[in-house]
Coordinates of C-alpha atoms in Angstrom, one line a residue:
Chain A
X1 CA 27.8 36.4 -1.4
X2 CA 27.3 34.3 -4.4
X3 CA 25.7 31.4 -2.4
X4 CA 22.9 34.1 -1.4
X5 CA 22.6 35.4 -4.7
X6 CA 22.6 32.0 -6.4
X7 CA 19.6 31.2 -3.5
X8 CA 17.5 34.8 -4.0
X9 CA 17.8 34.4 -7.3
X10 CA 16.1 30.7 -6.7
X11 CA 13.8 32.4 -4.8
X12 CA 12.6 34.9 -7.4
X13 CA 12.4 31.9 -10.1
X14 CA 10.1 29.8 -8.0
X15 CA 7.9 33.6 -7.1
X16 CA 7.4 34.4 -10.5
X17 CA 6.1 30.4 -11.2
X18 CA 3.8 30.7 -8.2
X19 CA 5.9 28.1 -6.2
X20 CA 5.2 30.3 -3.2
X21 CA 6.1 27.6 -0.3
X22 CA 9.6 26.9 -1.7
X23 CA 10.1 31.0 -2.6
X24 CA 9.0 31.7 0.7
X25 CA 11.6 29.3 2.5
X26 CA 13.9 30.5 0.0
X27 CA 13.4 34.1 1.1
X28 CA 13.8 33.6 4.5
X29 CA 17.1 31.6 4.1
X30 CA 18.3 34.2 1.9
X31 CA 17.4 36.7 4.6
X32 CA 19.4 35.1 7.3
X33 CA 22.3 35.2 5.5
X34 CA 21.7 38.7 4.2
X35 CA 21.4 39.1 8.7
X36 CA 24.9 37.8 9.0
X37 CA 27.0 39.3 6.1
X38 CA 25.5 42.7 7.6
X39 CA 26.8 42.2 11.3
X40 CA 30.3 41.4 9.4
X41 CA 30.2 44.1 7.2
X42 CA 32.9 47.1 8.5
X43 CA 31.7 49.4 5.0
X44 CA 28.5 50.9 5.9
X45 CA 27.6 51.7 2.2
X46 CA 27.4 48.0 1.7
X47 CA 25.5 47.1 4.6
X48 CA 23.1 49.8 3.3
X49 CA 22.4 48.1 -0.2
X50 CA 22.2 44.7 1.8
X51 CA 19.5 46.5 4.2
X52 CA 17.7 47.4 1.1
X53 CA 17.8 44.1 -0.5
X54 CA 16.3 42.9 3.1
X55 CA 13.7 44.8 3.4
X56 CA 12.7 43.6 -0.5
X57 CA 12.6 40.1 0.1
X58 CA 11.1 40.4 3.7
X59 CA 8.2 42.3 2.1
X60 CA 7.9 39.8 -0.2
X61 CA 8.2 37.0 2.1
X62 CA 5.1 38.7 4.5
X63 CA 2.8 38.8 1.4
X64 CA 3.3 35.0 1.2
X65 CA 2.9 34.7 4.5
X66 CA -0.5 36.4 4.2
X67 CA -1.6 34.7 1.0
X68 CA -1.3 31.4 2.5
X69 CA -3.3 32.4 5.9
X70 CA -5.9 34.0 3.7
X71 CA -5.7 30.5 1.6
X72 CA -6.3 28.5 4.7
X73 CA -9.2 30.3 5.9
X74 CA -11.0 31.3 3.1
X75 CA -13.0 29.0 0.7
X76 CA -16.3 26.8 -0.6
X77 CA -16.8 23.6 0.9
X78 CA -16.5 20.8 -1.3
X79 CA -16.9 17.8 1.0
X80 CA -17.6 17.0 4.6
X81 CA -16.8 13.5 5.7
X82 CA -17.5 11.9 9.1
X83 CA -15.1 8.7 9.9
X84 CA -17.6 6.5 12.1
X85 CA -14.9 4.4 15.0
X86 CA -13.7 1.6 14.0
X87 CA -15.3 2.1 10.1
X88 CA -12.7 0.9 7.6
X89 CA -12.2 2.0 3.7
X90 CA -10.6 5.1 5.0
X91 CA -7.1 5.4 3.3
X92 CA -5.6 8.5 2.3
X93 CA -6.1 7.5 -1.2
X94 CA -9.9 7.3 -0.6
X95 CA -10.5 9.7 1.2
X96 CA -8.6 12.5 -0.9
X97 CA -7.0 10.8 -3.7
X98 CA -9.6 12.6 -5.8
X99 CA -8.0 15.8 -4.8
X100 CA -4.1 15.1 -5.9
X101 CA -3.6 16.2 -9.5
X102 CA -1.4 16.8 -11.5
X103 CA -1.3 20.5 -11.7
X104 CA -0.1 20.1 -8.1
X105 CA 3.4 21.8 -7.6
X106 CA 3.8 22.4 -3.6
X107 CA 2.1 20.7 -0.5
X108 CA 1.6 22.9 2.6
X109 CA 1.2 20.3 5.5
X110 CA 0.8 21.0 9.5
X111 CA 1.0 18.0 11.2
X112 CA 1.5 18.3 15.2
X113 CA 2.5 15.0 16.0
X114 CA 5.9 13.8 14.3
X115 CA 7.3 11.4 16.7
X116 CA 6.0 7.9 17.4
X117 CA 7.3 5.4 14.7
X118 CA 3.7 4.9 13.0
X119 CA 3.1 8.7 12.6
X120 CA 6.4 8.6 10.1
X121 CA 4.6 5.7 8.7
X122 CA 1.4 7.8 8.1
X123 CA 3.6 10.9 6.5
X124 CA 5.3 8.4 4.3
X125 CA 1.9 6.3 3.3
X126 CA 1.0 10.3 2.8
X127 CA 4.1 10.7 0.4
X128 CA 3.6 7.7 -1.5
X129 CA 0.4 9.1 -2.7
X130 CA 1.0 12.3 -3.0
X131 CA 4.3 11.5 -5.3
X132 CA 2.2 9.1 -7.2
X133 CA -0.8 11.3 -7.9
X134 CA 0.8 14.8 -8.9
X135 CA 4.1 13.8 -10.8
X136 CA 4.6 17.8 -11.1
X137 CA 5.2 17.8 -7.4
X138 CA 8.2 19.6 -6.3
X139 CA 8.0 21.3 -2.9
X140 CA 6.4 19.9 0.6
X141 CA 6.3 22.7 3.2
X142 CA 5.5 20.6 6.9
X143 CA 5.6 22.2 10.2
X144 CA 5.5 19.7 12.9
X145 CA 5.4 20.7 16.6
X146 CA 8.6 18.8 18.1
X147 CA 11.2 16.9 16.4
X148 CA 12.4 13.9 18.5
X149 CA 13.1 11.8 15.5
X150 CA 15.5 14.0 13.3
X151 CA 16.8 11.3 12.0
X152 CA 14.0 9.7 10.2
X153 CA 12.8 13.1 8.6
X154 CA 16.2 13.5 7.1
X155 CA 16.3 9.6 6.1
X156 CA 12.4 11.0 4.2
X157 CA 14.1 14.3 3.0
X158 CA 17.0 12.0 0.4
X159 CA 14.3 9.8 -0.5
X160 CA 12.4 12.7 -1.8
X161 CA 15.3 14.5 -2.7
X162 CA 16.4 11.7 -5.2
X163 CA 12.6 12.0 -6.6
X164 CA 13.1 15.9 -7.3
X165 CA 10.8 16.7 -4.4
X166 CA 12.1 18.9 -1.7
X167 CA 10.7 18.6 1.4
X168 CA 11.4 21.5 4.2
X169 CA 10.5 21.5 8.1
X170 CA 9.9 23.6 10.7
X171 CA 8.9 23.6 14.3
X172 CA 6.1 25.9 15.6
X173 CA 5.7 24.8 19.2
X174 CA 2.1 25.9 19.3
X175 CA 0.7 24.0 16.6
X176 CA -2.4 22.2 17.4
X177 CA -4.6 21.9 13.9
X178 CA -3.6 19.8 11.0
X179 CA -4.0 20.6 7.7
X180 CA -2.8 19.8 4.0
X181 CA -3.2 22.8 1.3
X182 CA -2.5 21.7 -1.9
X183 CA -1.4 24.3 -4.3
X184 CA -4.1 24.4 -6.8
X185 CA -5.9 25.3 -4.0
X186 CA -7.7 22.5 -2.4
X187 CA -7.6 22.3 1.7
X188 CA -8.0 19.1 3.2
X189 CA -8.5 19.2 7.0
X190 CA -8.9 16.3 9.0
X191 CA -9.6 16.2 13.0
X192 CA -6.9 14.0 14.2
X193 CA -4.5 14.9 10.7
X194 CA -3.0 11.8 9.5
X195 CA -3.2 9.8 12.9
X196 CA -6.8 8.0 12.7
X197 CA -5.9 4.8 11.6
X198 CA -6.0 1.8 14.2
X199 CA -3.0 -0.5 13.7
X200 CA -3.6 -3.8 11.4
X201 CA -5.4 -6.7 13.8
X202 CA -1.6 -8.4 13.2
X203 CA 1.6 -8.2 11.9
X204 CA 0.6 -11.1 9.6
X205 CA -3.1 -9.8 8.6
X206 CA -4.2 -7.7 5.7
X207 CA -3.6 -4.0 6.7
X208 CA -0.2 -4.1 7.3
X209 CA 0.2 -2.1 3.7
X210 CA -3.4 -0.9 2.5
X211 CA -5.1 1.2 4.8
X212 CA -8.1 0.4 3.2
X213 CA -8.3 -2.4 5.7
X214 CA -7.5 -0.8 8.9
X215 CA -10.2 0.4 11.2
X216 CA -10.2 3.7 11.8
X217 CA -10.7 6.5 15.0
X218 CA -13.7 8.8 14.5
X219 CA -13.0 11.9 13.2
X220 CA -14.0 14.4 10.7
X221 CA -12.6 15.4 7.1
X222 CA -13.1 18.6 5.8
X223 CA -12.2 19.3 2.2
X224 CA -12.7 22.6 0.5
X225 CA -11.3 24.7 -1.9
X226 CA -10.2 28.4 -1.9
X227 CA -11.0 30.9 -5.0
X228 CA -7.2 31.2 -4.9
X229 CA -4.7 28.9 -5.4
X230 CA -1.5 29.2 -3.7
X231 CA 0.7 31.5 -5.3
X232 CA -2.0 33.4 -7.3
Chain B
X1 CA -20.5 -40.0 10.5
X2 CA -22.5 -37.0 10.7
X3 CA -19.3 -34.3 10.3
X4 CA -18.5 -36.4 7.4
X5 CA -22.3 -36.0 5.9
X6 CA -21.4 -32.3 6.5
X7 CA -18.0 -32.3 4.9
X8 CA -18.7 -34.2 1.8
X9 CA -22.6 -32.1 1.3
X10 CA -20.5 -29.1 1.7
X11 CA -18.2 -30.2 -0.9
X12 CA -21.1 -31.5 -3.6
X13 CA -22.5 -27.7 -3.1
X14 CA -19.0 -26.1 -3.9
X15 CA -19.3 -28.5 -6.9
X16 CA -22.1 -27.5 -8.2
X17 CA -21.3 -24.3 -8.1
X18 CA -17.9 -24.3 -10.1
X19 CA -15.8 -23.5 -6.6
X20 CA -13.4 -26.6 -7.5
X21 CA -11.2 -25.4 -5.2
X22 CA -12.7 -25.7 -2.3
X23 CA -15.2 -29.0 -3.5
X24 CA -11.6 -30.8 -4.0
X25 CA -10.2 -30.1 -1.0
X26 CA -13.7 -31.2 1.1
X27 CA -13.8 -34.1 -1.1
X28 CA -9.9 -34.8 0.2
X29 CA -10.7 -34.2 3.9
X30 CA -14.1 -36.4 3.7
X31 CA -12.2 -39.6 1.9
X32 CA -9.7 -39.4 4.8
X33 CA -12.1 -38.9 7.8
X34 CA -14.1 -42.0 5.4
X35 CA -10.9 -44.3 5.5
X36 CA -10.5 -43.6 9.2
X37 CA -14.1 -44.9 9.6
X38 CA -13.3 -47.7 7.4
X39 CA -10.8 -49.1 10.0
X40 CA -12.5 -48.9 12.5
X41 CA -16.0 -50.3 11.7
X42 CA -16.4 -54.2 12.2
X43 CA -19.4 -54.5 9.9
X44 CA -18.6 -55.5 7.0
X45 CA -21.9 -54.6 5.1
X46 CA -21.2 -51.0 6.3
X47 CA -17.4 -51.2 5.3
X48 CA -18.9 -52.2 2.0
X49 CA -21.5 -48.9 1.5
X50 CA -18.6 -46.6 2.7
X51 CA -16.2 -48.0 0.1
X52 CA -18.8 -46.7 -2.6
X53 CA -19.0 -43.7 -1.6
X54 CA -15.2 -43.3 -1.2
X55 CA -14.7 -44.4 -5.0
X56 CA -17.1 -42.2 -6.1
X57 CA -15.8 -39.1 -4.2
X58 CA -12.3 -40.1 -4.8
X59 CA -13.4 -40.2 -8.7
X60 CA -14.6 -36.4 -8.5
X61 CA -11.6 -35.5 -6.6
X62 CA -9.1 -36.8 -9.6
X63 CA -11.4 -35.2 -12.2
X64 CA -10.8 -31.9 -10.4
X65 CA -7.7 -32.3 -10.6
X66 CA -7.5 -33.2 -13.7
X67 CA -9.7 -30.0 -14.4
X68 CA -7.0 -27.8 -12.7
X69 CA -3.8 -29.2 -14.8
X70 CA -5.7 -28.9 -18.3
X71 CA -6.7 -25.2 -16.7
X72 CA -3.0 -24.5 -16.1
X73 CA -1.4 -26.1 -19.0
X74 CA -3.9 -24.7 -22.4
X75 CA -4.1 -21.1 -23.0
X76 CA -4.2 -18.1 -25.2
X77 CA -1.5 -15.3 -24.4
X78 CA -3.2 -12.5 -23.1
X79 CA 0.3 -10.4 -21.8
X80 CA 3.9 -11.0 -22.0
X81 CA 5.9 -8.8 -19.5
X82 CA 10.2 -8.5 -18.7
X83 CA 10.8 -6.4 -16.1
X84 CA 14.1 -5.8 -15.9
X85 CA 16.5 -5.3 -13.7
X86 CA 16.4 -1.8 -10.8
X87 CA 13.0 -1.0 -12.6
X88 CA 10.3 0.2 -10.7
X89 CA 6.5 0.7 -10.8
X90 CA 5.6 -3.3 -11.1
X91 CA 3.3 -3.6 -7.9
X92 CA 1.3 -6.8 -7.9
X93 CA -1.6 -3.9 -8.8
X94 CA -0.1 -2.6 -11.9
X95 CA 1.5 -5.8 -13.4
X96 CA -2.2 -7.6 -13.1
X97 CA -4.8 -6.2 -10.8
X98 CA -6.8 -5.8 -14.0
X99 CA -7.2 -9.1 -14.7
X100 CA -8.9 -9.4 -10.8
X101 CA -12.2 -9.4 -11.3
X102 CA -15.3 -9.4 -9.3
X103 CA -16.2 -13.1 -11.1
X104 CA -13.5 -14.6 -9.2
X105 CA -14.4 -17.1 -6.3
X106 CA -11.1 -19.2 -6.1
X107 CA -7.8 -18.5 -6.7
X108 CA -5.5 -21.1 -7.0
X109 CA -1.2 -20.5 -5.9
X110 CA 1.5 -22.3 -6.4
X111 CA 4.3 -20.1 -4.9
X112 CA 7.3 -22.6 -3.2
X113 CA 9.0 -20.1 -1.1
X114 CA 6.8 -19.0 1.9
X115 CA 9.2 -19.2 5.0
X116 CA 11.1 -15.5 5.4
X117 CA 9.4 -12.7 6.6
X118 CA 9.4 -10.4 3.9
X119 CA 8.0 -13.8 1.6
X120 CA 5.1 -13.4 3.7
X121 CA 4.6 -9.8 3.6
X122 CA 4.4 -10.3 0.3
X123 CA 2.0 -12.9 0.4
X124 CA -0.3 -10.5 2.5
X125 CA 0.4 -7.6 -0.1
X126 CA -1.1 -10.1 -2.9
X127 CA -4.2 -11.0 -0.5
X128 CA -4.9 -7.7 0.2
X129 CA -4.8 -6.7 -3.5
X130 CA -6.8 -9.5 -4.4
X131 CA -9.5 -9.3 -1.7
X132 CA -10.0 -5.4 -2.4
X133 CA -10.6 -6.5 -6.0
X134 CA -12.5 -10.0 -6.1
X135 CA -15.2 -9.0 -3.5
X136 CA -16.8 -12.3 -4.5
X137 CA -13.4 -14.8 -3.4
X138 CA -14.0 -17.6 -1.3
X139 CA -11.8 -19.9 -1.0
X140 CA -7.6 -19.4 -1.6
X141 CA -5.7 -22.8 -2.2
X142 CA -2.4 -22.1 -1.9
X143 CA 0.8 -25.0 -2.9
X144 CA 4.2 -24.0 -1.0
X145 CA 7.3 -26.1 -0.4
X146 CA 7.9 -25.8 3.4
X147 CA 6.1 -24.6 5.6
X148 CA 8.6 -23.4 8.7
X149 CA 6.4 -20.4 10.3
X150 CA 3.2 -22.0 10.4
X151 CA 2.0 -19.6 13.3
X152 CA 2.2 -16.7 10.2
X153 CA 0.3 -18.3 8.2
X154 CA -2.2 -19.3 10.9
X155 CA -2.4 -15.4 11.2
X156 CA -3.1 -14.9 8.1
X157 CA -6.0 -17.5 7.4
X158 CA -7.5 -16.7 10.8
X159 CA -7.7 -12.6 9.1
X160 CA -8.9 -14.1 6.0
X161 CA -11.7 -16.2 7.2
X162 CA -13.3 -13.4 9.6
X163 CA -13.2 -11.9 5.9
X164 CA -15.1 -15.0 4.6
X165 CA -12.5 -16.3 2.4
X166 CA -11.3 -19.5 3.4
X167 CA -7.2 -20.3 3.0
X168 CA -6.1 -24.2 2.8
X169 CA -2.4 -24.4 2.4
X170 CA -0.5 -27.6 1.2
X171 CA 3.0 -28.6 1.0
X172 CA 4.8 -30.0 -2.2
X173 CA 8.4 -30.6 -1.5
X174 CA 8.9 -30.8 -4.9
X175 CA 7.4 -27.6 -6.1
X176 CA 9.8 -25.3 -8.4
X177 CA 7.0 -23.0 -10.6
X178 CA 5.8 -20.2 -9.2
X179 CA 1.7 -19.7 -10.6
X180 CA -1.7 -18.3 -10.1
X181 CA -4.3 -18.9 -11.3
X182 CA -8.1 -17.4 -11.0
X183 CA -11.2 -19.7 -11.4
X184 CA -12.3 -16.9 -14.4
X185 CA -9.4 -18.8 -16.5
X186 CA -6.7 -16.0 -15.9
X187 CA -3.1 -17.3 -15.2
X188 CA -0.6 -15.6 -14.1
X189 CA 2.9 -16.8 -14.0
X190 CA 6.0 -14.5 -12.7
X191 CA 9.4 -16.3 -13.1
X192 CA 10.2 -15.5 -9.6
X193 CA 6.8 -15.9 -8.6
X194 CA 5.4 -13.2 -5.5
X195 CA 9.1 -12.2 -4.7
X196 CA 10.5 -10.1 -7.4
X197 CA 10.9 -6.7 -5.4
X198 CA 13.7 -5.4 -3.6
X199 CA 13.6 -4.1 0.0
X200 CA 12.8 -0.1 -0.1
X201 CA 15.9 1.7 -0.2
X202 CA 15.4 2.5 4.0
X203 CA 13.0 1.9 6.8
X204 CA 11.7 5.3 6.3
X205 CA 11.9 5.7 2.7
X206 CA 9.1 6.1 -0.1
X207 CA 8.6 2.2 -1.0
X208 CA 7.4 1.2 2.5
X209 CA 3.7 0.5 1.6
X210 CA 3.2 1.2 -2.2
X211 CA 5.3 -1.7 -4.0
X212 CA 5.1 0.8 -7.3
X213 CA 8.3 2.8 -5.7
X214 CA 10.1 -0.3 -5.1
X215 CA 13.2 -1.4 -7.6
X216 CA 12.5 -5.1 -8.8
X217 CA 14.7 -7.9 -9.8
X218 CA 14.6 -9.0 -13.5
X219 CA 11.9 -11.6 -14.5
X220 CA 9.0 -12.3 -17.5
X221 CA 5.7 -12.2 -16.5
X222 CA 3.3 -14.2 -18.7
X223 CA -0.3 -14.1 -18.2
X224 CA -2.5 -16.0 -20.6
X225 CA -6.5 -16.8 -21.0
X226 CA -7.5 -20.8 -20.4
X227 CA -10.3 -21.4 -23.0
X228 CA -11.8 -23.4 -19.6
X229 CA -12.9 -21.5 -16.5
X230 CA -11.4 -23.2 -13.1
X231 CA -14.5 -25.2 -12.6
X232 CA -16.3 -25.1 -16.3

């Protein structure tokens, strides 16, 4: 019981700061242990107060659910980019490094395809950044559609970990659009999500660490911002 | 005769336009390709006109040399830097990408250790850097001590010359100092020249592709201002 109470109590701290995306996990991790001490439970006047507490934090954990759908669809368009094939001067950095501030506490990321080796290259280039750029960075929400390569997420998770940055996954089977919502409330969408880079013309030829200089597959960036931000 | 004409016309046109660099090392290749011709011609009356020329190049040749080690060795401090030991945040960029200018058409390197594979990666890490930020640079003359993966470098230079910058390597088995130095009169001088960073802490760890998350290994960095310019 303490465990959940140390983690709903978590929960409620990052709420009430407007960390939604860690609150939300929070929540729902709460809840499934609320789930389990309830099917051990023998005195029904317990269970009761648990089912109370449940129904609580699930309520809360639908409104986030709704605030972050409504972030992700509504909004004012603040740039449309078209990446011409095989165009270079396309990293992440300058395409959207703009975009990453400081007042940036959570990162909402749905990226499909998690499970070639140069994808976890892209989420890490992605990382770098995004650490770099908003210091105030503590949570990174990604849902990925299949996760072959446990391994090498958990291998990202410490790194972040050590740089006070939690980083939580989940699989949604279905997922087909990328996207990255930053918490201030900017929504960067890109047509092929962080896979449109060609790899460098070598192993030994510039590109291998600045993206800058790899060519790039055509796609389409869509940035725009939402009169919300994500926990307001 | 007439690739010679070429070599050496080339090389008076780099001159005159303060790309010492590159003028030396035509001059170099011409007063070989001269001896060569030397050797083999019978006529003594011609023997005669191509010794001329061949002092007089050979003359311009030491000069710019001569240009290069007064460049290297007079100087006002401009920085002083210790990084010390397990710090972090001391990418080629941050230590001294503001001192890479778009004046610069040469750079000049003296780095003796060039023959593991994270040396080279390195290597392209600092050509990337500089060719984002010089988008005038030419010519790269770079001084190593060995030269066992020549095929990498090959690699390399073929990269940098569809980029218009030209790479000539040379060995010095004697080379210790680690230096660059940019033909606007910046030198930079790293006690452990290009290779002061330590491997990121995994394979899929923050540190990968931006050298600013990577712990470095303790050494000064000086960077002073020759009164000269490479070629003035």
């Amino acid at each position: 019981m303490d465990d959940i109470a140390k983690i709903l109590s978590k929960a409620l701290e990052c709420d009430a700061s407007d960390r939604i995306l860690e609150a939300g996990t929070l929540y729902d991790k709460g809840l499934h242990h609320l789930k389990q001490l309830i099917a051990a439970t023998k005195n029904t006047r317990i269970a009761k107060k648990y089912l109370e507490h449940m129904s609580q934090y699930k309520e809360r954990s639908k409104n986030i659910q709704l605030s972050i759908k409504k972030l992700l669809e509504e909004g004012t368009v603040l740039q449309n980019i078209s990446i011409s094939q095989n165009s270079m001067g396309h990293s992440y950095e300058s395409l959207f490094g703009q975009y990453l501030k400081s007042d940036i506490e959570e990162i909402y990321l749905e990226e499909p395809y998690l499970h070639r080796f140069y994808q976890y290259e892209n989420l890490i280039v992605f990382f770098e950044l995004a650490a770099r750029k908003c210091p105030n960075l503590r949570f990174i929400k990604l849902i990925t559609k299949r996760m072959e390569n446990a391994n090498i997420l958990n291998d990202i998770r410490n790194d972040l970990r050590s740089r006070h940055i939690g980083l939580h996954t989940s699989i949604d089977e279905f997922l087909h659009d990328r996207k990255i919502a930053l918490s201030n409330g900017v929504i960067i969408k890109i047509g092929r999500g962080l896979h449109f880079f060609k790899a460098a013309r070598g192993e030994y030829a510039l590109g291998q660490f600045d993206y800058d200089y790899r060519e790039c597959l055509k796609t389409d960036v869509d940035i725009w911002t939402s009169a919300k931000t994500m926990g307001g």
